PDB file of C-alpha atoms in Angstrom:
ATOM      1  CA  UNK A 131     -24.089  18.377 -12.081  1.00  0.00           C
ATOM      2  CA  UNK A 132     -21.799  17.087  -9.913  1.00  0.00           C
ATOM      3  CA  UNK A 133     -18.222  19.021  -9.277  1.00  0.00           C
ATOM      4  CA  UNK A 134     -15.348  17.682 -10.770  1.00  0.00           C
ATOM      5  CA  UNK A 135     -12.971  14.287  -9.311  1.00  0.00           C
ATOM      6  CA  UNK A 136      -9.715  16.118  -8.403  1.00  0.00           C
ATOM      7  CA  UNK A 137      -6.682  13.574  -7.505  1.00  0.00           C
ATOM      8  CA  UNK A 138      -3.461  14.511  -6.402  1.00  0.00           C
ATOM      9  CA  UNK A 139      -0.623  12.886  -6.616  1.00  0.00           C
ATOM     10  CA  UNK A 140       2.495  12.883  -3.622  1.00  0.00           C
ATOM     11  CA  UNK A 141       5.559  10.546  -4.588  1.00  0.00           C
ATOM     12  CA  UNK A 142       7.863   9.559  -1.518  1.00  0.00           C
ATOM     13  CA  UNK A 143      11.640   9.491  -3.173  1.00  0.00           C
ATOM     14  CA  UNK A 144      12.987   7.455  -0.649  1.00  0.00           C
ATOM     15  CA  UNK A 145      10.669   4.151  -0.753  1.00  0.00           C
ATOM     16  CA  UNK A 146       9.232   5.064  -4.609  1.00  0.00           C
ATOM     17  CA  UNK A 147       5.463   5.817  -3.185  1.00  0.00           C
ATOM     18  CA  UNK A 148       2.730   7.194  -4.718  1.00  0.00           C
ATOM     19  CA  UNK A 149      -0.090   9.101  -1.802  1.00  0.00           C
ATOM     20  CA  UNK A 150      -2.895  10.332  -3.132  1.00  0.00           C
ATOM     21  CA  UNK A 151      -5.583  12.781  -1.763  1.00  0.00           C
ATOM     22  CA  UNK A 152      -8.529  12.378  -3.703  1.00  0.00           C
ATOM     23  CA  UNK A 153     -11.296  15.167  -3.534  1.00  0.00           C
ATOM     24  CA  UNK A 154     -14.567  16.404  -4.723  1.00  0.00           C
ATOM     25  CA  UNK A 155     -15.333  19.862  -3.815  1.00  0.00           C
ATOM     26  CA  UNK A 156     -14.364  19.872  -0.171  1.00  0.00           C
ATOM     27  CA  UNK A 157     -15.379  16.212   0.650  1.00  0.00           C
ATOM     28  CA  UNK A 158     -11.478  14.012   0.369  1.00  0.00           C
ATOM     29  CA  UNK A 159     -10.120  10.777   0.961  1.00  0.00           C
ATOM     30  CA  UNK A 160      -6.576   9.988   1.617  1.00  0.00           C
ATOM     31  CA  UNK A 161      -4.768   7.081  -0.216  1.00  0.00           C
ATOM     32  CA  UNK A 162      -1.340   4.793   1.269  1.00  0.00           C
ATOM     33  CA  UNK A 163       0.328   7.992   2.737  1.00  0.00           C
ATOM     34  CA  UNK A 164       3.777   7.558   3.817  1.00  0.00           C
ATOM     35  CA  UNK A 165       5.983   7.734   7.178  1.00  0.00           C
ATOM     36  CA  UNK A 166       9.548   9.039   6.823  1.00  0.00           C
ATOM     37  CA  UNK A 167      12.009   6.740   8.257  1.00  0.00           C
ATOM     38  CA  UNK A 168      15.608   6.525   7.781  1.00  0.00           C
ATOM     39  CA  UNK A 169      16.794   3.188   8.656  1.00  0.00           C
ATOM     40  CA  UNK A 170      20.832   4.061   9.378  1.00  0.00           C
ATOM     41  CA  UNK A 171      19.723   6.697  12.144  1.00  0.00           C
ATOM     42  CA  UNK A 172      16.421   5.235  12.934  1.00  0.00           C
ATOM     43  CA  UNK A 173      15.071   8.799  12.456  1.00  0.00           C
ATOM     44  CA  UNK A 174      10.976   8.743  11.989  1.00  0.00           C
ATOM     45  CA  UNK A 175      10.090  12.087  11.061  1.00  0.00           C
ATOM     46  CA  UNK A 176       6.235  12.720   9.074  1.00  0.00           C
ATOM     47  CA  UNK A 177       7.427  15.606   6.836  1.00  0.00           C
ATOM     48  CA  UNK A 178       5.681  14.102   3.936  1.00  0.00           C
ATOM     49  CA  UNK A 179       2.884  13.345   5.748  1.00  0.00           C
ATOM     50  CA  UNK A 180       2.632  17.264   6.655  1.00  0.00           C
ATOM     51  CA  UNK A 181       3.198  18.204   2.868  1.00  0.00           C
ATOM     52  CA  UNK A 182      -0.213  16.272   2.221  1.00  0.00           C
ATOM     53  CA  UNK A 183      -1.546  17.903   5.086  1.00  0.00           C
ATOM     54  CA  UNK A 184      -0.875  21.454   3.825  1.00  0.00           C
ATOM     55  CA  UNK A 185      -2.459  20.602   0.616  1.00  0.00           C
ATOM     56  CA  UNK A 186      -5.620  19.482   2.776  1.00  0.00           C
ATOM     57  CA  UNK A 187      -5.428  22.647   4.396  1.00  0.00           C
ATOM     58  CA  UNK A 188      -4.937  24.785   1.658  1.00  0.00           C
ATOM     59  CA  UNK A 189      -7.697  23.580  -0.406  1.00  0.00           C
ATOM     60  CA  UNK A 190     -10.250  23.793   2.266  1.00  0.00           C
ATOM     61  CA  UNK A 191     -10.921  20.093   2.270  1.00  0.00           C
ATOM     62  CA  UNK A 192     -12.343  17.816   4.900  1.00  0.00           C
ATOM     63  CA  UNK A 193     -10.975  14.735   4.693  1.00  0.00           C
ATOM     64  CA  UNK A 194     -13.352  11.680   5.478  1.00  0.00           C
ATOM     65  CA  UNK A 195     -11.532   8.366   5.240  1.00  0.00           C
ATOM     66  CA  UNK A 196      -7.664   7.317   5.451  1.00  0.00           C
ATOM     67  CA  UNK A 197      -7.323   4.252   3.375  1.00  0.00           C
ATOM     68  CA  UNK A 198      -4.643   1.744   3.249  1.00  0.00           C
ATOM     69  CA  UNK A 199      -4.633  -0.601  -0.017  1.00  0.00           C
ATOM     70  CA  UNK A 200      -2.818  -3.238   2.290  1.00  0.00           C
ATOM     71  CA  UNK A 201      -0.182  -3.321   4.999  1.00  0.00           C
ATOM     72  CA  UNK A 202       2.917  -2.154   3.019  1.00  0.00           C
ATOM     73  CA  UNK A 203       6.436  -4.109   3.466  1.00  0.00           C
ATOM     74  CA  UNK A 204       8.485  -1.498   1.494  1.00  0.00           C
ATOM     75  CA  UNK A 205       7.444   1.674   3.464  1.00  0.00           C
ATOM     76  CA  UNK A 206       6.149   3.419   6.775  1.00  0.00           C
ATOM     77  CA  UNK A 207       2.302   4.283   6.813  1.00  0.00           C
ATOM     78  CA  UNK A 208       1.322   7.647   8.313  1.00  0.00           C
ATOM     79  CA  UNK A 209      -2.304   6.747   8.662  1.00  0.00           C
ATOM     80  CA  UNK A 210      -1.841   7.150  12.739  1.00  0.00           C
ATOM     81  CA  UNK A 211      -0.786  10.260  12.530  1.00  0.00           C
ATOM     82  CA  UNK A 212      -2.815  11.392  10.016  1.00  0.00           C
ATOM     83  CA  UNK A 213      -5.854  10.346  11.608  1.00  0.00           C
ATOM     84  CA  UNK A 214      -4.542  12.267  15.112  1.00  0.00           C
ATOM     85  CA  UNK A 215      -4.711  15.293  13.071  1.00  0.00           C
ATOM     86  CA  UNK A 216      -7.862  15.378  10.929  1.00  0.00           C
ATOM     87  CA  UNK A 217     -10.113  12.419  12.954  1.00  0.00           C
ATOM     88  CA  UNK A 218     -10.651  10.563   9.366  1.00  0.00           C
ATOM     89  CA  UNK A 219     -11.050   7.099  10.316  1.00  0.00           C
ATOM     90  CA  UNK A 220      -8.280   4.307   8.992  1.00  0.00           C
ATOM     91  CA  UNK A 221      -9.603   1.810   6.748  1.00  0.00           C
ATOM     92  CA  UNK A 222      -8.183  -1.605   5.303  1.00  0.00           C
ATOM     93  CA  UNK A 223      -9.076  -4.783   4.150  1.00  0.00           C
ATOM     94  CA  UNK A 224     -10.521  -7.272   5.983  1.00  0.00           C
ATOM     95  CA  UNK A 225      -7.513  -9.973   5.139  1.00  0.00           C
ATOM     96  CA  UNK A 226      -5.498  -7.561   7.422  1.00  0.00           C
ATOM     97  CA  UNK A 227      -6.284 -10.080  10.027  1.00  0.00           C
ATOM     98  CA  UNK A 228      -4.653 -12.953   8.599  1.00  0.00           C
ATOM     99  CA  UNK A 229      -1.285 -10.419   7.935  1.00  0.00           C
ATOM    100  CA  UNK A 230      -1.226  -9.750  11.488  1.00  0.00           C
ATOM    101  CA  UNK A 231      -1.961 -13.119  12.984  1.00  0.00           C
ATOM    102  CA  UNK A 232       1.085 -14.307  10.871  1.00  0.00           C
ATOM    103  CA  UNK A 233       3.200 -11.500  12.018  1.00  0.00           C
ATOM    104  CA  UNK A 234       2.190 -11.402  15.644  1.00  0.00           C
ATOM    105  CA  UNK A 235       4.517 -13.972  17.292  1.00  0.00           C
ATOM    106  CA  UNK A 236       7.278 -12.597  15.256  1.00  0.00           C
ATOM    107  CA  UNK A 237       7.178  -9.029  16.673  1.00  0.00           C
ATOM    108  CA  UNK A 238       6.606 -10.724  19.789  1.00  0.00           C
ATOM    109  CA  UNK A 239       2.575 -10.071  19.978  1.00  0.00           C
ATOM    110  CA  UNK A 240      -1.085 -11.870  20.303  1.00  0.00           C
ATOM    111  CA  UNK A 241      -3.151 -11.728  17.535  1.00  0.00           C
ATOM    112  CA  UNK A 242      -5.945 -10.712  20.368  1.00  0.00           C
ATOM    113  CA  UNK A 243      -3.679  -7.742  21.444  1.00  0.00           C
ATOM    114  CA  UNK A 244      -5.345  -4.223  21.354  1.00  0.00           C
ATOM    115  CA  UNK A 245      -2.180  -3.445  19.470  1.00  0.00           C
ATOM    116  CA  UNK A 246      -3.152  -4.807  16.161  1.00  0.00           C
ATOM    117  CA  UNK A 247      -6.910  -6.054  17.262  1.00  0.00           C
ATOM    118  CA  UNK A 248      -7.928  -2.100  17.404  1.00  0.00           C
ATOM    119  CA  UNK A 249      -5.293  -0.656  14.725  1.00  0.00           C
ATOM    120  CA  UNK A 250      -8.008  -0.286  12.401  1.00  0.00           C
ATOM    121  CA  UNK A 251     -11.276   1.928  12.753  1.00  0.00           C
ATOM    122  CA  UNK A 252     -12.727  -0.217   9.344  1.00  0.00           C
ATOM    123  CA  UNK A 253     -12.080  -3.537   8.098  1.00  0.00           C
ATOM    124  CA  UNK A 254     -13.824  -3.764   4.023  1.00  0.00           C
ATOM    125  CA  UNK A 255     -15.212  -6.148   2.209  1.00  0.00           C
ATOM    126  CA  UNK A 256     -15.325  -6.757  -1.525  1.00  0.00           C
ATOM    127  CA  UNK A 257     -18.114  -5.292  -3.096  1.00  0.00           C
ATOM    128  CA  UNK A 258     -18.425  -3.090  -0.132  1.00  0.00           C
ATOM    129  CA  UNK A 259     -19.031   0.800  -1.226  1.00  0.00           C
ATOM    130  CA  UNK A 260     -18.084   3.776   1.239  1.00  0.00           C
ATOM    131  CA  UNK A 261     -19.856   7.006   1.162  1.00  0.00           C
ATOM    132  CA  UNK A 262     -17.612   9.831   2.270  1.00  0.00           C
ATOM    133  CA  UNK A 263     -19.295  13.150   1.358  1.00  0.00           C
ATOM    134  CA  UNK A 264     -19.677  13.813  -2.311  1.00  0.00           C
ATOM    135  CA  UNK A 265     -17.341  10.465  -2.846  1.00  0.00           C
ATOM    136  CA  UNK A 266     -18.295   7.330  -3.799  1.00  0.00           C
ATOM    137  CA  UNK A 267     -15.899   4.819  -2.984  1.00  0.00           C
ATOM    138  CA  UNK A 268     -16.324   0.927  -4.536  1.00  0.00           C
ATOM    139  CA  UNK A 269     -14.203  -1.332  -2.603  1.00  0.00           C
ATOM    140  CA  UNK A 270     -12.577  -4.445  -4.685  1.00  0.00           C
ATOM    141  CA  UNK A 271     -10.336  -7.514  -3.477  1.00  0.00           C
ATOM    142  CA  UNK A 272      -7.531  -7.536  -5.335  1.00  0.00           C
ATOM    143  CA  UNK A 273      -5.572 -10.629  -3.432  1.00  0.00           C
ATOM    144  CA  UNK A 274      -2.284 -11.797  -4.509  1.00  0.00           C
ATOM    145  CA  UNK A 275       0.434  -9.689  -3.888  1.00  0.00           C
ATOM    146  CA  UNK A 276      -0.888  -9.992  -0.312  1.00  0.00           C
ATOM    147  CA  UNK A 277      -3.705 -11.551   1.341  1.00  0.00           C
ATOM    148  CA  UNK A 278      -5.477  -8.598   2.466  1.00  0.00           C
ATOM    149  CA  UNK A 279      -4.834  -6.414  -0.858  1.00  0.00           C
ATOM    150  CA  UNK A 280      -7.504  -3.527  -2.025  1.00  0.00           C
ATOM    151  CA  UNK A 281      -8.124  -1.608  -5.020  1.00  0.00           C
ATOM    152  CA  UNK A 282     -10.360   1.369  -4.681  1.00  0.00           C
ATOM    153  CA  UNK A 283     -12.715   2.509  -7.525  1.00  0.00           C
ATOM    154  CA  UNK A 284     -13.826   6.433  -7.867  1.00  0.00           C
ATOM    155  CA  UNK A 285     -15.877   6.783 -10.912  1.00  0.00           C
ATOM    156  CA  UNK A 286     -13.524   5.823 -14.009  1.00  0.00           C
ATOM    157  CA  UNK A 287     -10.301   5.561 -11.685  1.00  0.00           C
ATOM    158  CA  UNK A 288      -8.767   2.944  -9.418  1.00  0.00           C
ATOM    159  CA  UNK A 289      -6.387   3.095  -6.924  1.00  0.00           C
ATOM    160  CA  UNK A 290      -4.668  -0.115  -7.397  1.00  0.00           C
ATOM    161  CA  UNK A 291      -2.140  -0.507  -4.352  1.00  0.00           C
ATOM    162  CA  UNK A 292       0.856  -2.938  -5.088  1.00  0.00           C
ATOM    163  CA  UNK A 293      -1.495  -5.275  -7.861  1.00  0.00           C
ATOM    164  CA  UNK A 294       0.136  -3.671 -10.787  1.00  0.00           C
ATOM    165  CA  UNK A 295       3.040  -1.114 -11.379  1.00  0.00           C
ATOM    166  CA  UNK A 296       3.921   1.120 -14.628  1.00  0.00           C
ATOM    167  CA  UNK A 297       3.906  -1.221 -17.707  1.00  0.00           C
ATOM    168  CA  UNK A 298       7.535  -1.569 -18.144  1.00  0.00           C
ATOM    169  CA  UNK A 299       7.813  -2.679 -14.330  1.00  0.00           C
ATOM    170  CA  UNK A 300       5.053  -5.675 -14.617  1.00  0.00           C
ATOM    171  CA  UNK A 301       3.568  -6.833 -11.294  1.00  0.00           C
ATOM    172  CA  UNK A 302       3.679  -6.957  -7.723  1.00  0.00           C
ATOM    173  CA  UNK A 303       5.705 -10.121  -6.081  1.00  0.00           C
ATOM    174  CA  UNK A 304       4.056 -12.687  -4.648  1.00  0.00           C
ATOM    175  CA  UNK A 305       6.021 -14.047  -2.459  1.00  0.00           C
ATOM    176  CA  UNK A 306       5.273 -12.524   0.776  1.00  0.00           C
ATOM    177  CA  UNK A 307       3.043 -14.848   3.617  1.00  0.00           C
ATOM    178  CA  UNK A 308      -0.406 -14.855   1.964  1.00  0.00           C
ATOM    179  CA  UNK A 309       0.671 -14.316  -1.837  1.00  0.00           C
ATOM    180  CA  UNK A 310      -0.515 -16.073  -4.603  1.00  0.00           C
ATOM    181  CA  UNK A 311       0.625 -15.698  -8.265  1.00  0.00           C
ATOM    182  CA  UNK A 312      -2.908 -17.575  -9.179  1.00  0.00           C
ATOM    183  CA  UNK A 313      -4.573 -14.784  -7.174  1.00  0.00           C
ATOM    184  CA  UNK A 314      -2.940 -11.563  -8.401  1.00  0.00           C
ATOM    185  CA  UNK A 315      -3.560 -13.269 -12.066  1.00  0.00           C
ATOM    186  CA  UNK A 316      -7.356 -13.426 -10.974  1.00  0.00           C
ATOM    187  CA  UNK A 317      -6.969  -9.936  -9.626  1.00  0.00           C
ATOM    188  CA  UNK A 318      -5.303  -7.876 -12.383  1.00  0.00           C
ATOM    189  CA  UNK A 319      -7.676  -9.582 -14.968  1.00  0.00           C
ATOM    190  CA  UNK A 320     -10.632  -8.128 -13.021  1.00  0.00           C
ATOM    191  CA  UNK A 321      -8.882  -4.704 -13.332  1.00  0.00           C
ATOM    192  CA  UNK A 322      -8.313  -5.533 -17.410  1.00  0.00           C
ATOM    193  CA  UNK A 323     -12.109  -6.185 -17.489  1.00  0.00           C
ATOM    194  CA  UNK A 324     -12.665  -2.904 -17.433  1.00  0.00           C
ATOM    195  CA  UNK A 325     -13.107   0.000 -19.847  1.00  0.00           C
ATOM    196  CA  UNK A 326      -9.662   0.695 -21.339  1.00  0.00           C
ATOM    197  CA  UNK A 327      -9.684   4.040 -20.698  1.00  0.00           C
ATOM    198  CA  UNK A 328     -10.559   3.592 -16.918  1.00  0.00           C
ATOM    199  CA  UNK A 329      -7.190   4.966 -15.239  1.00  0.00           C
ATOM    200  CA  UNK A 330      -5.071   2.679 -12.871  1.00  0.00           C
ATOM    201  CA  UNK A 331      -3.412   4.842 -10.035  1.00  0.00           C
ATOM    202  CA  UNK A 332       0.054   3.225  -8.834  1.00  0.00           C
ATOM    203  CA  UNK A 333       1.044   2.710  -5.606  1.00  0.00           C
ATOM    204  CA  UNK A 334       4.519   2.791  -6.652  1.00  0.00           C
ATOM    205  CA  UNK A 335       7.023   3.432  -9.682  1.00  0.00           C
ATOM    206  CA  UNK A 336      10.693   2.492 -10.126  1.00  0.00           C
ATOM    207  CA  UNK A 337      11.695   4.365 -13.488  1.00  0.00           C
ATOM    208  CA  UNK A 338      14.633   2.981 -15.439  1.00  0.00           C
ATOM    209  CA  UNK A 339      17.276   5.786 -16.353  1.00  0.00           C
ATOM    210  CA  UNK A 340      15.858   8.047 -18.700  1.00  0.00           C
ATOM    211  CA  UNK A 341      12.086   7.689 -18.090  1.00  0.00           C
ATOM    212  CA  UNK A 342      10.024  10.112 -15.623  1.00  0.00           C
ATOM    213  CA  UNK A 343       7.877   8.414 -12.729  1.00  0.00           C
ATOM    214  CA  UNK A 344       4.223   7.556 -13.850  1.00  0.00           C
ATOM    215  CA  UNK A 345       1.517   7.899 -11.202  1.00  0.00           C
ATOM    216  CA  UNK A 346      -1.073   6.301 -13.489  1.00  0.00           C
ATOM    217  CA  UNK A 347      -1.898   4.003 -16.867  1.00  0.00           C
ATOM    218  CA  UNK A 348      -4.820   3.405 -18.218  1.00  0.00           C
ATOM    219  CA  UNK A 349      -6.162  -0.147 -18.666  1.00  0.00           C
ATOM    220  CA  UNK A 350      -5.797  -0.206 -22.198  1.00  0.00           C
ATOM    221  CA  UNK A 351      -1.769   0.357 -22.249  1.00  0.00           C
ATOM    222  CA  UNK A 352      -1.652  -1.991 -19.428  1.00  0.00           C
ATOM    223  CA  UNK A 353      -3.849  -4.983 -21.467  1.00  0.00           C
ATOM    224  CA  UNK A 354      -1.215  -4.101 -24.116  1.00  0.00           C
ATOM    225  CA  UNK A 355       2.646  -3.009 -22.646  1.00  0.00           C
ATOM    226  CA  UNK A 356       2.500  -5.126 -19.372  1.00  0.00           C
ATOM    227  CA  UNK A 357       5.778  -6.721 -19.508  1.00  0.00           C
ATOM    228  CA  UNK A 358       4.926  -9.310 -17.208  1.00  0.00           C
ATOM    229  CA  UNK A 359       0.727  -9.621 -17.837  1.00  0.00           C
ATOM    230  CA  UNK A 360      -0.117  -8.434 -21.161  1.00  0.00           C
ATOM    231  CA  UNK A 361      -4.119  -8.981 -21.982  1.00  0.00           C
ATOM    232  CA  UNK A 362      -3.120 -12.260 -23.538  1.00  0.00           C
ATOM    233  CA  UNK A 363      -0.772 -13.749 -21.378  1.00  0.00           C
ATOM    234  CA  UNK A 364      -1.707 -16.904 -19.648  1.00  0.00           C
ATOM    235  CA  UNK A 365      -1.859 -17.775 -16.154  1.00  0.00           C
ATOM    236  CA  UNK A 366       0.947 -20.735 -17.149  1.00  0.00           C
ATOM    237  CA  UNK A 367       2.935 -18.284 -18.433  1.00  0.00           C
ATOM    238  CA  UNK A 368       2.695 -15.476 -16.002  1.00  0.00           C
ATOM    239  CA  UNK A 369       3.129 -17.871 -13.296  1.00  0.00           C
ATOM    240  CA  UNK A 370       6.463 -19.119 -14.691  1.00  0.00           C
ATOM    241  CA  UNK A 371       7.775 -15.554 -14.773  1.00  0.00           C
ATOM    242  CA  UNK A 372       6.396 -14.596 -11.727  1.00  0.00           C
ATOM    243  CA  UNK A 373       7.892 -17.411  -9.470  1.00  0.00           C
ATOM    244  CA  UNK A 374      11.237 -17.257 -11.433  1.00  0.00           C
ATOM    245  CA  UNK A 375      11.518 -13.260 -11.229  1.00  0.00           C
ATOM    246  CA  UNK A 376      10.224 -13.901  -7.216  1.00  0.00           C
ATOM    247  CA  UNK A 377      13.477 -16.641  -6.791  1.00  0.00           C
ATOM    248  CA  UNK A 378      15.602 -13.793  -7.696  1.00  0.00           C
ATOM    249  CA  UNK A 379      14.354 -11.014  -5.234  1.00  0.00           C
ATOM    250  CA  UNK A 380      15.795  -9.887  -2.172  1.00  0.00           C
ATOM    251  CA  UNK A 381      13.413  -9.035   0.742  1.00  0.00           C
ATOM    252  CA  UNK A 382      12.200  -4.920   0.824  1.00  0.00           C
ATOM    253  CA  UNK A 383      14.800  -2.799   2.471  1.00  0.00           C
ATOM    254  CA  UNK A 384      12.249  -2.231   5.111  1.00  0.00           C
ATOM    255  CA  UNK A 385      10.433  -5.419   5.266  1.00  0.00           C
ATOM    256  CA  UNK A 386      10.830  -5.710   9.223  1.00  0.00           C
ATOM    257  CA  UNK A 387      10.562  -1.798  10.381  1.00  0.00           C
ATOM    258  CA  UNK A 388       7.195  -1.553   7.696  1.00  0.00           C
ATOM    259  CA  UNK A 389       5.240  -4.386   9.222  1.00  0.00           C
ATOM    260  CA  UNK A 390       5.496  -3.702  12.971  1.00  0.00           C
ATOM    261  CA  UNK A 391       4.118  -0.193  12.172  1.00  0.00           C
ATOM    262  CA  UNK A 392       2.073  -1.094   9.387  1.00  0.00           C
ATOM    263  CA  UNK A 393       0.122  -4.073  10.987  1.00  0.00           C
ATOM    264  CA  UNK A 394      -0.637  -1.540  14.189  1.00  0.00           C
ATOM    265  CA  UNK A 395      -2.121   1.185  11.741  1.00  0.00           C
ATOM    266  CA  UNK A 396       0.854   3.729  11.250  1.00  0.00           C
ATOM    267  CA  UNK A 397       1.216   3.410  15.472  1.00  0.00           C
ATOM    268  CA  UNK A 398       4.935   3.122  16.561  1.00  0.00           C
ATOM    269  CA  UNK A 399       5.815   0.418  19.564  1.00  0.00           C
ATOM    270  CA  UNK A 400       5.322   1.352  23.154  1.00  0.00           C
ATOM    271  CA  UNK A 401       7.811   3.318  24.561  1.00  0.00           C
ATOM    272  CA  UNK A 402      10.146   1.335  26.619  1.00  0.00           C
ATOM    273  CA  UNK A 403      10.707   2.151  30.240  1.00  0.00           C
ATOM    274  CA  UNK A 404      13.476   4.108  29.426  1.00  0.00           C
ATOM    275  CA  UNK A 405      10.866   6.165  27.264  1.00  0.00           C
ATOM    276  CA  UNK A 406      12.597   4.675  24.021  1.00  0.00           C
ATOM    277  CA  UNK A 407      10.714   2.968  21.133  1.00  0.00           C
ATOM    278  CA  UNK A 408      12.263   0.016  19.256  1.00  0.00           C
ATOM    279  CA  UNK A 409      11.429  -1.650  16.265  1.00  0.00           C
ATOM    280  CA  UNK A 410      13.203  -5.056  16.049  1.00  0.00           C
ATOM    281  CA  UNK A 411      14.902  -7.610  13.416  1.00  0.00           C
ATOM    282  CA  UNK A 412      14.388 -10.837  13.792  1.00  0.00           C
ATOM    283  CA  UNK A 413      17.663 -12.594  12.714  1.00  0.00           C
ATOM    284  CA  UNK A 414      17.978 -15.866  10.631  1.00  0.00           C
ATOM    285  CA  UNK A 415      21.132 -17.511  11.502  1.00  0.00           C
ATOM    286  CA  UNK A 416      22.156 -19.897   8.941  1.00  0.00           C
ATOM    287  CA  UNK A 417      24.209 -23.096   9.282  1.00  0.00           C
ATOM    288  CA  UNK A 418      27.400 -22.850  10.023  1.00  0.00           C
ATOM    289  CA  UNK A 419      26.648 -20.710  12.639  1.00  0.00           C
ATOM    290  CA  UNK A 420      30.175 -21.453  14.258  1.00  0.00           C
ATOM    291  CA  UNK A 421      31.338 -18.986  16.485  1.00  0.00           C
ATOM    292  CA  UNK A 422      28.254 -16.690  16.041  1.00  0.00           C
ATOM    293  CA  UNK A 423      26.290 -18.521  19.356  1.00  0.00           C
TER     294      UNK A 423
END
């Protein structure tokens, strides 16, 4: 008989993240772990990261993959470092290389550069199924939200990156380079295909005052609470909410500092020669611009 599907949870206060080590007897993955960074100081610090780390350790577990569900915009990945410390290779979706070829020039890079052309020991497909240990790991595109989004299926559970969030939230934007409201509708009704009482693991949860944070829903409450795609909402309707709740949105807090990390794997720039790293802003400079050039 085989041993028991343990998941644990990690939630990230300060970007709202939900990490996930996911383990059958001593074989583990690790799920969208998270990078401290505090954007006022430009401190990076992994003290999270080493929290998930001591719960590797402690429970004797050998961890076999590090898997992104996409290249975040809202938070920091520690896969890098992570993967420096265990040697679990980092996994993401294939679509990855259409993020980073849009991102490239902007960060001032080549698509071609070993920066973002080796960030990545694994690039999946959909329908693609990963064997670590006693895990058995179905890989599903789940565009939409971003071109190079992935849900990951263990047994009855998915790990469901940015494609959904906790009923009274709705669903991921799609507004970012790559997203597609038509898409992320195609996406989420795969996921509402499935057995309601298959669990849907969050990537993140906002709670309104007086609610606690949710790590998972099952597909059943999701077919019938989803605020924004219910089980009978149509893809008319949820694309007129989406784009009009998308209008309204301002870009992540750490839109700019998440994808130069997050499109090299969790690696931080090269140092410059002053043994400094930088991550940049690129400004937008509206018109008038009078006295500002």
């Amino acid at each position: 008989m085989n041993e028991a599907l343990n998941i644990e949870p990690f939630f990230h206060d300060g970007t709202g993240t939900w990490s996930y080590v996911v383990h059958r007897g001593a074989d583990a993955v690790v799920i969208d772990p998270v990078l401290d960074y505090d954007a006022r100081s430009g401190r990076i610090a992994t003290d999270s990261a080493r929290h998930l780390l001591a719960y590797v350790v402690e429970h004797g577990l050998t961890v076999h993959r590090i898997l992104e569900t996409h290249a975040h915009a809202d938070h920091l990945t520690s896969a890098a470092f992570l993967r420096a410390r265990t040697g679990a290779p980092v996994a993401i979706g294939h679509g990855i290389r259409s993020v980073q070829a849009h991102f490239a020039d902007l960060f001032q890079l080549t698509s071609d550069d070993p920066a973002l052309h080796d960030a990545f020991d694994a690039l999946l497909e959909d329908g693609e199924v990963i064997e670590s240990g006693a895990l058995r790991i179905e890989v599903l595109a789940t565009p939409g939200h971003t071109a190079d989004s992935l849900s990951y299926r263990i047994d009855g559970n998915v790990f469901v990156g940015d494609t959904v969030f906790a009923p009274d939230i709705g669903t991921a934007r799609c507004d970012f380079p790559g997203g597609s409201v038509e898409q992320l509708y195609h996406s989420v009704q795969r996921l509402y295909a499935m057995p309601d009482e298959a669990t849907l693991w969050l990537c993140h949860d906002y709670p309104p005052a007086g609610r606690e944070r949710r790590a998972s829903v099952s597909v059943g409450e999701q077919k019938r609470d989803n605020r924004m795609l219910d089980g009978g909402t149509s893809l008319e309707a949820f694309a007129e909410a989406r784009h009009a709740r998308d209008a309204g949105l301002p870009a992540p807090n750490l839109l700019y500092p998440s994808l130069q990390v997050n499109i090299r794997g969790g690696r931080l720039p090269a140092e410059d020669p002053h043994g400094r790293r930088h991550l940049s802003t690129p400004l937008r400079i509206e018109a008038p611009a009078d006295g500002l050039i």
